[in-house]
PDB file of C-alpha atoms in Angstrom:
ATOM      1  CA  MET A   8       0.961 -14.058 -20.270  1.00  0.00           C
ATOM      2  CA  SER A   9       2.397 -11.768 -17.602  1.00  0.00           C
ATOM      3  CA  GLU A  10       5.880 -12.161 -16.187  1.00  0.00           C
ATOM      4  CA  ILE A  11       4.619 -13.248 -12.762  1.00  0.00           C
ATOM      5  CA  VAL A  12       2.418 -15.969 -14.268  1.00  0.00           C
ATOM      6  CA  GLU A  13       5.394 -17.216 -16.305  1.00  0.00           C
ATOM      7  CA  ARG A  14       7.486 -17.349 -13.116  1.00  0.00           C
ATOM      8  CA  ARG A  15       4.760 -19.271 -11.296  1.00  0.00           C
ATOM      9  CA  LEU A  16       4.488 -21.793 -14.094  1.00  0.00           C
ATOM     10  CA  LYS A  17       8.274 -22.223 -14.285  1.00  0.00           C
ATOM     11  CA  ALA A  18       8.273 -22.813 -10.524  1.00  0.00           C
ATOM     12  CA  ALA A  19       5.389 -25.277 -10.876  1.00  0.00           C
ATOM     13  CA  HIS A  20       7.252 -27.337 -13.479  1.00  0.00           C
ATOM     14  CA  MET A  21      10.334 -27.405 -11.255  1.00  0.00           C
ATOM     15  CA  LEU A  22       8.209 -28.468  -8.255  1.00  0.00           C
ATOM     16  CA  LEU A  23       6.568 -31.193 -10.319  1.00  0.00           C
ATOM     17  CA  ALA A  24      10.100 -32.353 -11.199  1.00  0.00           C
ATOM     18  CA  LYS A  25      10.680 -32.735  -7.414  1.00  0.00           C
ATOM     19  CA  LYS A  26      13.117 -29.812  -7.075  1.00  0.00           C
ATOM     20  CA  ARG A  27      13.590 -28.404  -3.573  1.00  0.00           C
ATOM     21  CA  CYS A  28      11.755 -25.191  -2.613  1.00  0.00           C
ATOM     22  CA  ALA A  29      15.036 -23.355  -1.991  1.00  0.00           C
ATOM     23  CA  GLU A  30      16.321 -24.275  -5.440  1.00  0.00           C
ATOM     24  CA  VAL A  31      13.055 -23.228  -7.116  1.00  0.00           C
ATOM     25  CA  ALA A  32      12.959 -19.958  -5.178  1.00  0.00           C
ATOM     26  CA  SER A  33      16.487 -19.118  -6.270  1.00  0.00           C
ATOM     27  CA  ALA A  34      15.741 -20.001  -9.899  1.00  0.00           C
ATOM     28  CA  VAL A  35      12.631 -17.805 -10.193  1.00  0.00           C
ATOM     29  CA  GLY A  36      13.699 -15.005  -7.831  1.00  0.00           C
ATOM     30  CA  VAL A  37      11.141 -15.260  -5.040  1.00  0.00           C
ATOM     31  CA  THR A  38      11.252 -16.333  -1.403  1.00  0.00           C
ATOM     32  CA  ARG A  39      10.931 -19.929  -0.222  1.00  0.00           C
ATOM     33  CA  GLN A  40       7.741 -18.900   1.574  1.00  0.00           C
ATOM     34  CA  THR A  41       6.259 -17.790  -1.749  1.00  0.00           C
ATOM     35  CA  ILE A  42       7.258 -21.097  -3.351  1.00  0.00           C
ATOM     36  CA  ARG A  43       5.604 -23.017  -0.506  1.00  0.00           C
ATOM     37  CA  MET A  44       2.411 -21.001  -1.030  1.00  0.00           C
ATOM     38  CA  TRP A  45       2.521 -21.653  -4.774  1.00  0.00           C
ATOM     39  CA  LYS A  46       3.131 -25.357  -4.108  1.00  0.00           C
ATOM     40  CA  GLN A  47       0.027 -25.525  -1.918  1.00  0.00           C
ATOM     41  CA  ARG A  48      -1.992 -23.931  -4.710  1.00  0.00           C
ATOM     42  CA  LEU A  49      -0.454 -26.276  -7.254  1.00  0.00           C
ATOM     43  CA  ASP A  50      -1.217 -29.339  -5.128  1.00  0.00           C
ATOM     44  CA  ALA A  51      -4.807 -28.192  -4.544  1.00  0.00           C
ATOM     45  CA  GLY A  52      -5.757 -26.982  -8.022  1.00  0.00           C
ATOM     46  CA  GLY A  53      -3.030 -27.722 -10.521  1.00  0.00           C
ATOM     47  CA  LEU A  54      -1.487 -25.295 -12.983  1.00  0.00           C
ATOM     48  CA  ASP A  55      -4.800 -23.483 -13.498  1.00  0.00           C
ATOM     49  CA  ALA A  56      -4.841 -22.490  -9.825  1.00  0.00           C
ATOM     50  CA  LEU A  57      -1.480 -20.753 -10.287  1.00  0.00           C
ATOM     51  CA  ARG A  58      -2.606 -19.033 -13.497  1.00  0.00           C
ATOM     52  CA  GLU A  59      -5.729 -17.657 -11.808  1.00  0.00           C
ATOM     53  CA  MET A  60      -3.981 -16.140  -8.783  1.00  0.00           C
ATOM     54  CA  PRO A  61      -4.132 -12.341  -8.531  1.00  0.00           C
ATOM     55  CA  GLU A  62      -1.152 -10.527 -10.008  1.00  0.00           C
ATOM     56  CA  ARG A  63       0.520  -9.298  -6.809  1.00  0.00           C
ATOM     57  CA  GLY A  64       0.094  -8.951  -3.090  1.00  0.00           C
ATOM     58  CA  ARG A  65      -3.000  -8.993  -0.991  1.00  0.00           C
ATOM     59  CA  PRO A  66      -6.155  -7.274  -2.186  1.00  0.00           C
ATOM     60  CA  ARG A  67      -6.579  -3.597  -1.380  1.00  0.00           C
ATOM     61  CA  ARG A  68      -8.743  -2.794   1.602  1.00  0.00           C
ATOM     62  CA  LEU A  69     -10.064   0.338  -0.099  1.00  0.00           C
ATOM     63  CA  ASN A  70     -11.400   0.167  -3.638  1.00  0.00           C
ATOM     64  CA  GLU A  71     -10.849   2.845  -6.282  1.00  0.00           C
ATOM     65  CA  GLN A  72     -14.117   4.631  -5.443  1.00  0.00           C
ATOM     66  CA  GLN A  73     -13.207   4.797  -1.765  1.00  0.00           C
ATOM     67  CA  LEU A  74      -9.719   6.086  -2.563  1.00  0.00           C
ATOM     68  CA  ALA A  75     -11.202   8.758  -4.826  1.00  0.00           C
ATOM     69  CA  ALA A  76     -13.555   9.848  -2.021  1.00  0.00           C
ATOM     70  CA  LEU A  77     -10.647   9.864   0.428  1.00  0.00           C
ATOM     71  CA  HIS A  78      -8.554  11.983  -1.953  1.00  0.00           C
ATOM     72  CA  HIS A  79     -11.476  14.411  -2.212  1.00  0.00           C
ATOM     73  CA  ALA A  80     -11.569  14.547   1.595  1.00  0.00           C
ATOM     74  CA  PHE A  81      -7.833  15.326   1.631  1.00  0.00           C
ATOM     75  CA  SER A  82      -8.404  18.225  -0.744  1.00  0.00           C
ATOM     76  CA  GLN A  83     -11.015  19.659   1.647  1.00  0.00           C
ATOM     77  CA  GLY A  84      -8.340  19.906   4.317  1.00  0.00           C
ATOM     78  CA  PRO A  85      -8.093  18.664   7.896  1.00  0.00           C
ATOM     79  CA  LEU A  86     -10.040  21.583   9.406  1.00  0.00           C
ATOM     80  CA  TYR A  87     -13.088  20.663   7.315  1.00  0.00           C
ATOM     81  CA  HIS A  88     -13.005  17.203   8.886  1.00  0.00           C
ATOM     82  CA  GLY A  89     -12.809  18.461  12.468  1.00  0.00           C
ATOM     83  CA  PHE A  90      -9.073  18.323  13.084  1.00  0.00           C
ATOM     84  CA  ASP A  91      -7.434  21.148  14.991  1.00  0.00           C
ATOM     85  CA  THR A  92      -4.726  22.020  12.457  1.00  0.00           C
ATOM     86  CA  ALA A  93      -4.654  22.947   8.780  1.00  0.00           C
ATOM     87  CA  GLN A  94      -1.849  20.447   8.160  1.00  0.00           C
ATOM     88  CA  TRP A  95      -2.360  16.770   7.430  1.00  0.00           C
ATOM     89  CA  SER A  96      -0.542  14.459   9.796  1.00  0.00           C
ATOM     90  CA  ILE A  97      -0.304  10.706   9.552  1.00  0.00           C
ATOM     91  CA  ARG A  98      -2.545  10.458  12.620  1.00  0.00           C
ATOM     92  CA  HIS A  99      -5.164  12.608  10.863  1.00  0.00           C
ATOM     93  CA  VAL A 100      -5.063  10.310   7.849  1.00  0.00           C
ATOM     94  CA  GLU A 101      -5.395   7.186  10.020  1.00  0.00           C
ATOM     95  CA  THR A 102      -8.341   8.741  11.889  1.00  0.00           C
ATOM     96  CA  LEU A 103     -10.085   9.919   8.723  1.00  0.00           C
ATOM     97  CA  ILE A 104      -9.836   6.474   7.110  1.00  0.00           C
ATOM     98  CA  LYS A 105     -11.180   4.876  10.292  1.00  0.00           C
ATOM     99  CA  ARG A 106     -14.093   7.347  10.390  1.00  0.00           C
ATOM    100  CA  MET A 107     -14.977   6.991   6.720  1.00  0.00           C
ATOM    101  CA  TYR A 108     -14.499   3.244   6.212  1.00  0.00           C
ATOM    102  CA  ASN A 109     -13.940   1.650   9.634  1.00  0.00           C
ATOM    103  CA  VAL A 110     -10.587   0.342   8.402  1.00  0.00           C
ATOM    104  CA  LEU A 111      -7.360   0.565  10.396  1.00  0.00           C
ATOM    105  CA  PHE A 112      -4.154   1.295   8.518  1.00  0.00           C
ATOM    106  CA  SER A 113      -0.614   1.360   9.849  1.00  0.00           C
ATOM    107  CA  GLN A 114       1.348   4.611   9.849  1.00  0.00           C
ATOM    108  CA  THR A 115       3.248   3.418   6.785  1.00  0.00           C
ATOM    109  CA  GLN A 116       0.077   2.586   4.881  1.00  0.00           C
ATOM    110  CA  ALA A 117      -1.521   5.899   5.826  1.00  0.00           C
ATOM    111  CA  TRP A 118       1.627   7.729   4.705  1.00  0.00           C
ATOM    112  CA  ARG A 119       1.575   5.896   1.350  1.00  0.00           C
ATOM    113  CA  ILE A 120      -2.068   6.798   0.752  1.00  0.00           C
ATOM    114  CA  LEU A 121      -1.399  10.464   1.553  1.00  0.00           C
ATOM    115  CA  ASN A 122       1.783  10.490  -0.497  1.00  0.00           C
ATOM    116  CA  ASP A 123       0.031   8.897  -3.501  1.00  0.00           C
ATOM    117  CA  TRP A 124      -2.571  11.647  -3.328  1.00  0.00           C
ATOM    118  CA  LEU A 125       0.081  14.346  -3.079  1.00  0.00           C
ATOM    119  CA  LEU A 126       1.943  12.946  -6.076  1.00  0.00           C
ATOM    120  CA  SER A 127      -1.265  12.632  -8.100  1.00  0.00           C
ATOM    121  CA  ARG A 128      -1.961  16.350  -7.653  1.00  0.00           C
ATOM    122  CA  GLY A 129       1.080  17.465  -9.619  1.00  0.00           C
ATOM    123  CA  SER A 130       2.957  16.579 -12.737  1.00  0.00           C
ATOM    124  CA  VAL A 131       6.648  16.182 -13.340  1.00  0.00           C
ATOM    125  CA  ASP A 132       6.855  19.880 -14.273  1.00  0.00           C
ATOM    126  CA  ASP A 133       4.606  21.083 -11.447  1.00  0.00           C
ATOM    127  CA  PRO A 134       4.984  18.784  -8.413  1.00  0.00           C
ATOM    128  CA  PRO A 135       2.834  19.270  -5.327  1.00  0.00           C
ATOM    129  CA  HIS A 136       4.455  21.472  -2.703  1.00  0.00           C
ATOM    130  CA  TYR A 137       4.784  19.967   0.719  1.00  0.00           C
ATOM    131  CA  THR A 138       7.352  19.581   3.428  1.00  0.00           C
ATOM    132  CA  VAL A 139       7.853  17.136   6.232  1.00  0.00           C
ATOM    133  CA  ALA A 140       8.637  18.987   9.426  1.00  0.00           C
ATOM    134  CA  PRO A 141       9.640  17.322  12.698  1.00  0.00           C
ATOM    135  CA  ARG A 142       7.461  17.862  15.727  1.00  0.00           C
ATOM    136  CA  PRO A 143       8.668  20.827  17.771  1.00  0.00           C
ATOM    137  CA  ARG A 144       8.634  19.092  21.180  1.00  0.00           C
ATOM    138  CA  ALA A 145      10.102  15.773  22.237  1.00  0.00           C
ATOM    139  CA  ASP A 146       6.986  14.825  24.218  1.00  0.00           C
ATOM    140  CA  GLU A 147       4.853  14.679  21.073  1.00  0.00           C
ATOM    141  CA  HIS A 148       4.609  11.650  18.812  1.00  0.00           C
ATOM    142  CA  ASP A 149       7.338  10.992  16.251  1.00  0.00           C
ATOM    143  CA  ARG A 150       5.099  11.540  13.270  1.00  0.00           C
ATOM    144  CA  PRO A 151       5.847  13.971  10.471  1.00  0.00           C
ATOM    145  CA  ILE A 152       3.461  16.768   9.660  1.00  0.00           C
ATOM    146  CA  TRP A 153       2.610  17.260   6.012  1.00  0.00           C
ATOM    147  CA  ARG A 154       2.296  20.887   5.107  1.00  0.00           C
ATOM    148  CA  LEU A 155       0.313  21.421   1.941  1.00  0.00           C
ATOM    149  CA  PHE A 156       0.662  24.615  -0.020  1.00  0.00           C
ATOM    150  CA  ASN A 157      -1.600  25.446  -2.961  1.00  0.00           C
TER     151      ASN A 157
END
């Protein structure tokens, strides 16, 4: 049984023993909001409902196949996809994902997807080479530009 499932079950037993949400949250190391969500699941479906919950977080909006296709698109470069520069920017990534899958991601999410791809291209001994450069003019958006070097 995974650690998170063990924590949920410990929390469930405490909740069944009528412990307060704040006390349970402190004991298992999660937020009170998480405990309230687990309590709702427990009340609706018992211990099995807590065991069957996904491991962590909300489900991904892009599956592994889509991410692989997106990573392939990154390797083709921004010019190939109709952008006006040879450098990936967060805006380019957001736009490409929207075009390919009609899914909107925040700047942070787009940055994580690009960064995951960059890190996957190298190893510990041979990391990918990129820099984050600030925009040259103040009137442009405050988004870093990723410069990729092969």
